[in-house]
Short mmCIF file of C-alpha atoms and ligand atoms in Angstrom, two decimals:
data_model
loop_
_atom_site.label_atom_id
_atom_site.label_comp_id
_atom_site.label_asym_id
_atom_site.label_seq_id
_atom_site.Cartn_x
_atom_site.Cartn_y
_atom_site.Cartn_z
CA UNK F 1 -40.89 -18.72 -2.91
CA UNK F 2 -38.41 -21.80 -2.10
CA UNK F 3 -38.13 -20.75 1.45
CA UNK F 4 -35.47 -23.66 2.05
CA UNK F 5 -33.25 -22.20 -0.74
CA UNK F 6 -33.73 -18.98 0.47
CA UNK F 7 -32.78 -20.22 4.33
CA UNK F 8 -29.50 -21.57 2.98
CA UNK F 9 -28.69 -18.98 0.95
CA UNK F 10 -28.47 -16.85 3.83
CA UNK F 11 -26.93 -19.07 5.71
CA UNK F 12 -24.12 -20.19 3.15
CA UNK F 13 -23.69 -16.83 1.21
CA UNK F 14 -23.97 -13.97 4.41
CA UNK F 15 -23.78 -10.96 2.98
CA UNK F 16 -21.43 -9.00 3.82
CA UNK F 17 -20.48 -4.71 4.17
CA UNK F 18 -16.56 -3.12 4.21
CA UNK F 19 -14.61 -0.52 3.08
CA UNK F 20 -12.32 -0.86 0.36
CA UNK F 21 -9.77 0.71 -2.10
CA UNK F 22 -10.37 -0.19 -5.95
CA UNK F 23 -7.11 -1.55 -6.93
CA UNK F 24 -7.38 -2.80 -10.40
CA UNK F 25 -10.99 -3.09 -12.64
CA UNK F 26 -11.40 -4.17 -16.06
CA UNK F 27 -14.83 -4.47 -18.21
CA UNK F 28 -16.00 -7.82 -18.15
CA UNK F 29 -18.74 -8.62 -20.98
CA UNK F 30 -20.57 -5.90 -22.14
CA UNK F 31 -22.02 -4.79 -19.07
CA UNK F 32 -19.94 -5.96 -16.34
CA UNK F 33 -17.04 -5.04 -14.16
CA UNK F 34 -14.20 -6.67 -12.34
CA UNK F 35 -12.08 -5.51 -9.89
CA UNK F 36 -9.66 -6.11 -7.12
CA UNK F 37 -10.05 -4.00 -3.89
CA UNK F 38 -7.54 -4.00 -0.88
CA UNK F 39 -10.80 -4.13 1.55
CA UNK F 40 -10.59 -3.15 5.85
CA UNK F 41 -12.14 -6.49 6.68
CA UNK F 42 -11.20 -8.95 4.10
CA UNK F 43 -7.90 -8.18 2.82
CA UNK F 44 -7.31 -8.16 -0.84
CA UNK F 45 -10.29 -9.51 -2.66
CA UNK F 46 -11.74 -9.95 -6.59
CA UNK F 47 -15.38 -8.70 -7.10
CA UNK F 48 -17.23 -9.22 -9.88
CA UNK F 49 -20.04 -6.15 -10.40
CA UNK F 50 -22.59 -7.56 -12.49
CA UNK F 51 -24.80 -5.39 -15.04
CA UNK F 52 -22.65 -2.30 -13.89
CA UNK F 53 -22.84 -0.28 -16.64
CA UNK F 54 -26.52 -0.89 -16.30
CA UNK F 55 -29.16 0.94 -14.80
CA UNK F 56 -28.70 -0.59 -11.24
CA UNK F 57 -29.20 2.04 -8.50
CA UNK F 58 -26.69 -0.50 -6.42
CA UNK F 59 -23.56 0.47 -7.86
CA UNK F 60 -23.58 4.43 -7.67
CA UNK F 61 -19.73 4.48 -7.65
CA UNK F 62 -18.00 4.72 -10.57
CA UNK F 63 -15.68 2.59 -9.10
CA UNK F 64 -12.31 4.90 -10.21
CA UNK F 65 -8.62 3.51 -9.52
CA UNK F 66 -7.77 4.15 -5.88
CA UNK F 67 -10.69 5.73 -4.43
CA UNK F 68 -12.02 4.37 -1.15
CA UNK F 69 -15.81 3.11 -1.45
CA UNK F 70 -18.37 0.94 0.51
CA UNK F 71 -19.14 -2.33 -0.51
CA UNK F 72 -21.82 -5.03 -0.45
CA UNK F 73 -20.85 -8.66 -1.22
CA UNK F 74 -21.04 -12.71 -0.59
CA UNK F 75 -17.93 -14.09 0.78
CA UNK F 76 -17.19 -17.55 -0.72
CA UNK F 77 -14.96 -20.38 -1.39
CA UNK F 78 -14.81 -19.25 -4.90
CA UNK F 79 -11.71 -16.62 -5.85
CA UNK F 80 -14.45 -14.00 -7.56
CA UNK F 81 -16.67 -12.76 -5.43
CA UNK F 82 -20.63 -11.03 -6.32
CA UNK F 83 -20.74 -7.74 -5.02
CA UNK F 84 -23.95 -6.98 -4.46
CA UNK F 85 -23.98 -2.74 -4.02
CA UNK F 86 -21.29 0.07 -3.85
CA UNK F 87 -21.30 3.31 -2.89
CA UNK F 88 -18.38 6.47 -2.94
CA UNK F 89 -17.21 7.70 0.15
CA UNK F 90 -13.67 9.61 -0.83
CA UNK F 91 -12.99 10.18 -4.53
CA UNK F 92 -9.72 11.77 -3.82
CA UNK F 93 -10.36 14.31 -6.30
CA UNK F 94 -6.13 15.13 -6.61
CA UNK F 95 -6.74 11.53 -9.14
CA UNK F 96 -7.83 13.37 -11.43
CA UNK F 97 -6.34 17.01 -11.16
CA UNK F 98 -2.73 16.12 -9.85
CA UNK F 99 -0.45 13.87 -11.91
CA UNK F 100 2.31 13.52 -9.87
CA UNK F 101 -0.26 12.94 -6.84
CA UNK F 102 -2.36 10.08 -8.76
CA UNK F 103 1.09 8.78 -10.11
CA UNK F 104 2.25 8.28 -5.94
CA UNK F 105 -1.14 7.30 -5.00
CA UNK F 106 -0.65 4.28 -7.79
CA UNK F 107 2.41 3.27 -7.21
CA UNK F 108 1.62 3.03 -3.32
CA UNK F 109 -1.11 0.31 -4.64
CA UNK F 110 0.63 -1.55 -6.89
CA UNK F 111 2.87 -2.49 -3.96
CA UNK F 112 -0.37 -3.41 -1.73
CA UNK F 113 -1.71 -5.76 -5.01
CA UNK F 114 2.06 -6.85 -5.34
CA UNK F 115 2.88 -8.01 -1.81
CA UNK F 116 -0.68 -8.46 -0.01
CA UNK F 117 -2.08 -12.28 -0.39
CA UNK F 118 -5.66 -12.20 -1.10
CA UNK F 119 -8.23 -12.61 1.98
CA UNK F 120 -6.12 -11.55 4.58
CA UNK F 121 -6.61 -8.52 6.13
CA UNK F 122 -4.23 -6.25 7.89
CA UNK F 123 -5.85 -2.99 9.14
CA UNK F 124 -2.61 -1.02 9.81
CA UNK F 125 -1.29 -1.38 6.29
CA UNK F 126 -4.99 -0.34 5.22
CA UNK F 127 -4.97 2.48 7.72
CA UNK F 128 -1.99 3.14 6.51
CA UNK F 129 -2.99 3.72 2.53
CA UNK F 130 -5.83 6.02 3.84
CA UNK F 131 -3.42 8.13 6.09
CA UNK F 132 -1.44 8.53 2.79
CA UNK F 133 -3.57 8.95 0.56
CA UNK F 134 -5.62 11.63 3.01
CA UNK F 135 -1.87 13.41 3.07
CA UNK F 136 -2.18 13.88 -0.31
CA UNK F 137 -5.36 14.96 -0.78
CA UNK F 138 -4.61 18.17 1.53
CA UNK F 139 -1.88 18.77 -1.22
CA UNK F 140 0.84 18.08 0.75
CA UNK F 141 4.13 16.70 -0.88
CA UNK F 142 3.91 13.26 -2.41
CA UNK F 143 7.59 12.28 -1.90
CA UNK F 144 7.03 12.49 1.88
CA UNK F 145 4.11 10.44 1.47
CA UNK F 146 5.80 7.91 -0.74
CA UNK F 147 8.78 7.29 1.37
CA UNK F 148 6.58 7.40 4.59
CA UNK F 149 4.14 5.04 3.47
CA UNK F 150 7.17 2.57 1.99
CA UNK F 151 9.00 2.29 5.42
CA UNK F 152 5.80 1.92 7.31
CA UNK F 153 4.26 -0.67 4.83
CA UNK F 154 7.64 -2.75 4.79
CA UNK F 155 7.66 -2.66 8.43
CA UNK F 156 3.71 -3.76 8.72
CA UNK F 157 4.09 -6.54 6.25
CA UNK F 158 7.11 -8.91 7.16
CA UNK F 159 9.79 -7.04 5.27
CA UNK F 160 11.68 -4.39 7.80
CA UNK F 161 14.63 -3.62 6.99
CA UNK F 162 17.07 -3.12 10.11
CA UNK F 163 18.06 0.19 10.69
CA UNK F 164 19.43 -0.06 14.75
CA UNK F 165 22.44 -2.26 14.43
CA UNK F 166 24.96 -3.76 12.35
CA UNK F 167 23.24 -6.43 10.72
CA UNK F 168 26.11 -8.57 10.93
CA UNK F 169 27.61 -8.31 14.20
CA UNK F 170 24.61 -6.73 16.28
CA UNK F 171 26.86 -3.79 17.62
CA UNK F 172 25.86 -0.34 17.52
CA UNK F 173 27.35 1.60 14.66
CA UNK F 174 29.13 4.79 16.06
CA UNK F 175 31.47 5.48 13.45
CA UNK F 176 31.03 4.91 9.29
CA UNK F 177 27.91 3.08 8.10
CA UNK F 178 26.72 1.52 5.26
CA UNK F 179 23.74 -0.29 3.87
CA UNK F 180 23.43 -3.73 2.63
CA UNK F 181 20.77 -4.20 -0.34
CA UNK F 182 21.19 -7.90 0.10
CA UNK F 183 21.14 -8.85 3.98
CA UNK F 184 18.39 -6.17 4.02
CA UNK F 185 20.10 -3.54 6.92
CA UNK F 186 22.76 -1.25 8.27
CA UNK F 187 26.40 -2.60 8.54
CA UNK F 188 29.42 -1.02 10.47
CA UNK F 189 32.71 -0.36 9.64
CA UNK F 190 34.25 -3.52 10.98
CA UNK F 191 31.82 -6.07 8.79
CA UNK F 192 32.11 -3.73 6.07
CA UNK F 193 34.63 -5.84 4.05
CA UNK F 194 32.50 -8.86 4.50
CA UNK F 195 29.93 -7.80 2.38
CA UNK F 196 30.47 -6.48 -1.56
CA UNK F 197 27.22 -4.43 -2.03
CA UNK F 198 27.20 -2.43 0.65
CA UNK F 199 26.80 2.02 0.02
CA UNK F 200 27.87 4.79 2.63
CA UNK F 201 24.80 5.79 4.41
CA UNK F 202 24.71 8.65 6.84
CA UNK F 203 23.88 8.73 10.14
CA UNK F 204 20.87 11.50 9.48
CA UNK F 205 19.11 8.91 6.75
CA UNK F 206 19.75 6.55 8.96
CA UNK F 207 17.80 8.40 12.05
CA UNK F 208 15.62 9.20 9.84
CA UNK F 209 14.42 5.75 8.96
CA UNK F 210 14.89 4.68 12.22
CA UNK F 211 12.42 7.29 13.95
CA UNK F 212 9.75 7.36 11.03
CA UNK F 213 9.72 3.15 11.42
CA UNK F 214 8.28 3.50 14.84
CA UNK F 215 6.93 6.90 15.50
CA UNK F 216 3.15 7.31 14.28
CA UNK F 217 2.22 8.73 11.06
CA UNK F 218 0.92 12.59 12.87
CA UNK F 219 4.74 12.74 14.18
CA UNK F 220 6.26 11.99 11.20
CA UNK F 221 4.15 14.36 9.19
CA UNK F 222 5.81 17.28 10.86
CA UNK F 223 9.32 16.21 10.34
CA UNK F 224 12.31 18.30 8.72
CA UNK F 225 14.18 16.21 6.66
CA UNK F 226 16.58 18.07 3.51
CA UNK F 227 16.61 17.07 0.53
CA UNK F 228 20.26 15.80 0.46
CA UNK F 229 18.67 13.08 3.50
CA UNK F 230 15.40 12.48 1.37
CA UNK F 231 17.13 11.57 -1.58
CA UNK F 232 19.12 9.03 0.19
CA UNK F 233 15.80 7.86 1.96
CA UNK F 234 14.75 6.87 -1.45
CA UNK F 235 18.40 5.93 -2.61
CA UNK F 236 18.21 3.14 -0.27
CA UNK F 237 14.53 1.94 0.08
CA UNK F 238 14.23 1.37 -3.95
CA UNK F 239 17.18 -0.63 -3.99
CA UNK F 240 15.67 -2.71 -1.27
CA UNK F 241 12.45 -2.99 -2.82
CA UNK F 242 14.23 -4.15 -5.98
CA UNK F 243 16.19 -6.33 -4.38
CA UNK F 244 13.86 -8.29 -2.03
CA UNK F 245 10.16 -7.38 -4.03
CA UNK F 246 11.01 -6.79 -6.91
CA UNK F 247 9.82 -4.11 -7.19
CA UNK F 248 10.50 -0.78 -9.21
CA UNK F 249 7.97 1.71 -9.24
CA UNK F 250 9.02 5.13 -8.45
CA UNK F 251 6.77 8.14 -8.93
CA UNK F 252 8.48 10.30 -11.80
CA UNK F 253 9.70 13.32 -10.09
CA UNK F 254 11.87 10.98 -7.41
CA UNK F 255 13.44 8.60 -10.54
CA UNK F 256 16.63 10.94 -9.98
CA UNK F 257 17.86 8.94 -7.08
ZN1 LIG M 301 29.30 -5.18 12.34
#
């Protein structure tokens, strides 16, 4: 053995353990896999499994869309990294049994892979996409979880909109108020002739948003909210992600609004 190669192999190429959701994968070669994971440690990354479709007892995962698994790799300087072993730890078996379910659960991550630079981790919005996803899987209702995890993930990466004052003026809004796709926030009925995109927005949505942007996730799981103020929840935050992600991925059941 080459035990200077070996010495700086080590030192150059530490290997490396997290947790991580499977994003995207495609086969690569006959035998090989590629895939992006949104990882606890390491932010959004691209591993390359080699010989996974092999017999390798290092990869017992078969590394499904969405499901949460434990990784060995080498960090490098290089944009594809060599993972090295993986291993389940939450299937999320409502994937495979639960359309609507899997159809939230992917359109949650296709907003992660959309907005998220790669290498750059951020552990709320991954805590966040586990909270979610963990609602789901105890079959509870995926419209909560999609508009929950939409506010909270647009306040956790940069993109809030503001729900407290006029976005205009800065005064409180006591009487009508509206929302403003394009400054991104609420605006009151004195600015409201400023702006031409604005929509009537009612006080309850905008509570609502208000109270789920800052209380934690266990609160806001036990919150009423009717339908009539859910649908203009989702009225408003797909506009907004339209407008300023572009971004238009809504689970089928909630295309209504
Ligand atoms: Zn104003």
């Amino acid at each position: 053995m080459n035990w200077l190669a070996e010495f700086l192999k080590i030192k150059f190429y530490m290997v490396t353990k997290d947790h991580g959701f499977v994003l995207t994968r495609h086969n690569f070669r006959e035998t090989s896999v590629i895939a992006q994971i949104f990882t606890l440690a390491h932010g959004k990354i691209t591993g390359i499994f080699k010989g996974f479709y092999g017999i390798k007892k290092e990869f017992s995962t078969p590394l499904n869309l969405y499901t949460l698994n434990e990784f060995v790799f080498y960090p490098k300087k290089s944009e594809i990294w060599l993972m090295s072993f993986a291993d389940i730890i939450k299937d999320y078996s409502f994937l495979r049994l639960d359309f609507e379910k899997a159809h939230t659960a992917a359109a949650m991550a296709h907003l992660i892979n959309k907005v998220m630079p790669g290498w750059d981790p951020n552990k709320e919005i991954f805590g966040l996409y586990k909270a979610c996803m963990d609602y789901l899987d105890k079959g509870k209702d995926s419209q909560r979880a999609y508009y929950v995890f939409i506010i909270k993930f647009l306040t956790e990466s940069g993109f809030k909109p503001e729900f407290n004052r006029c976005i205009s003026c800065g005064e409180e809004i006591s009487k009508n108020a509206f929302f403003s796709v394009k400054k991104g926030g609420i605006i009151c009925d004195k600015c409201v002739n400023v702006y031409g995109d604005v929509r009537r927005i009612s006080h309850q949505a905008i509570a609502c948003l208000r109270y789920i942007q800052k209380a934690d996730l266990d609160t806001v799981w036990r919150l009423n909210i009717n339908y009539a103020c859910e649908e203009e929840i989702l009225f408003v935050l797909r506009q907004f992600l339209v407008y300023h992600i572009d971004f238009d991925i809504m689970p089928e059941r909630f295309c209504k609004v």
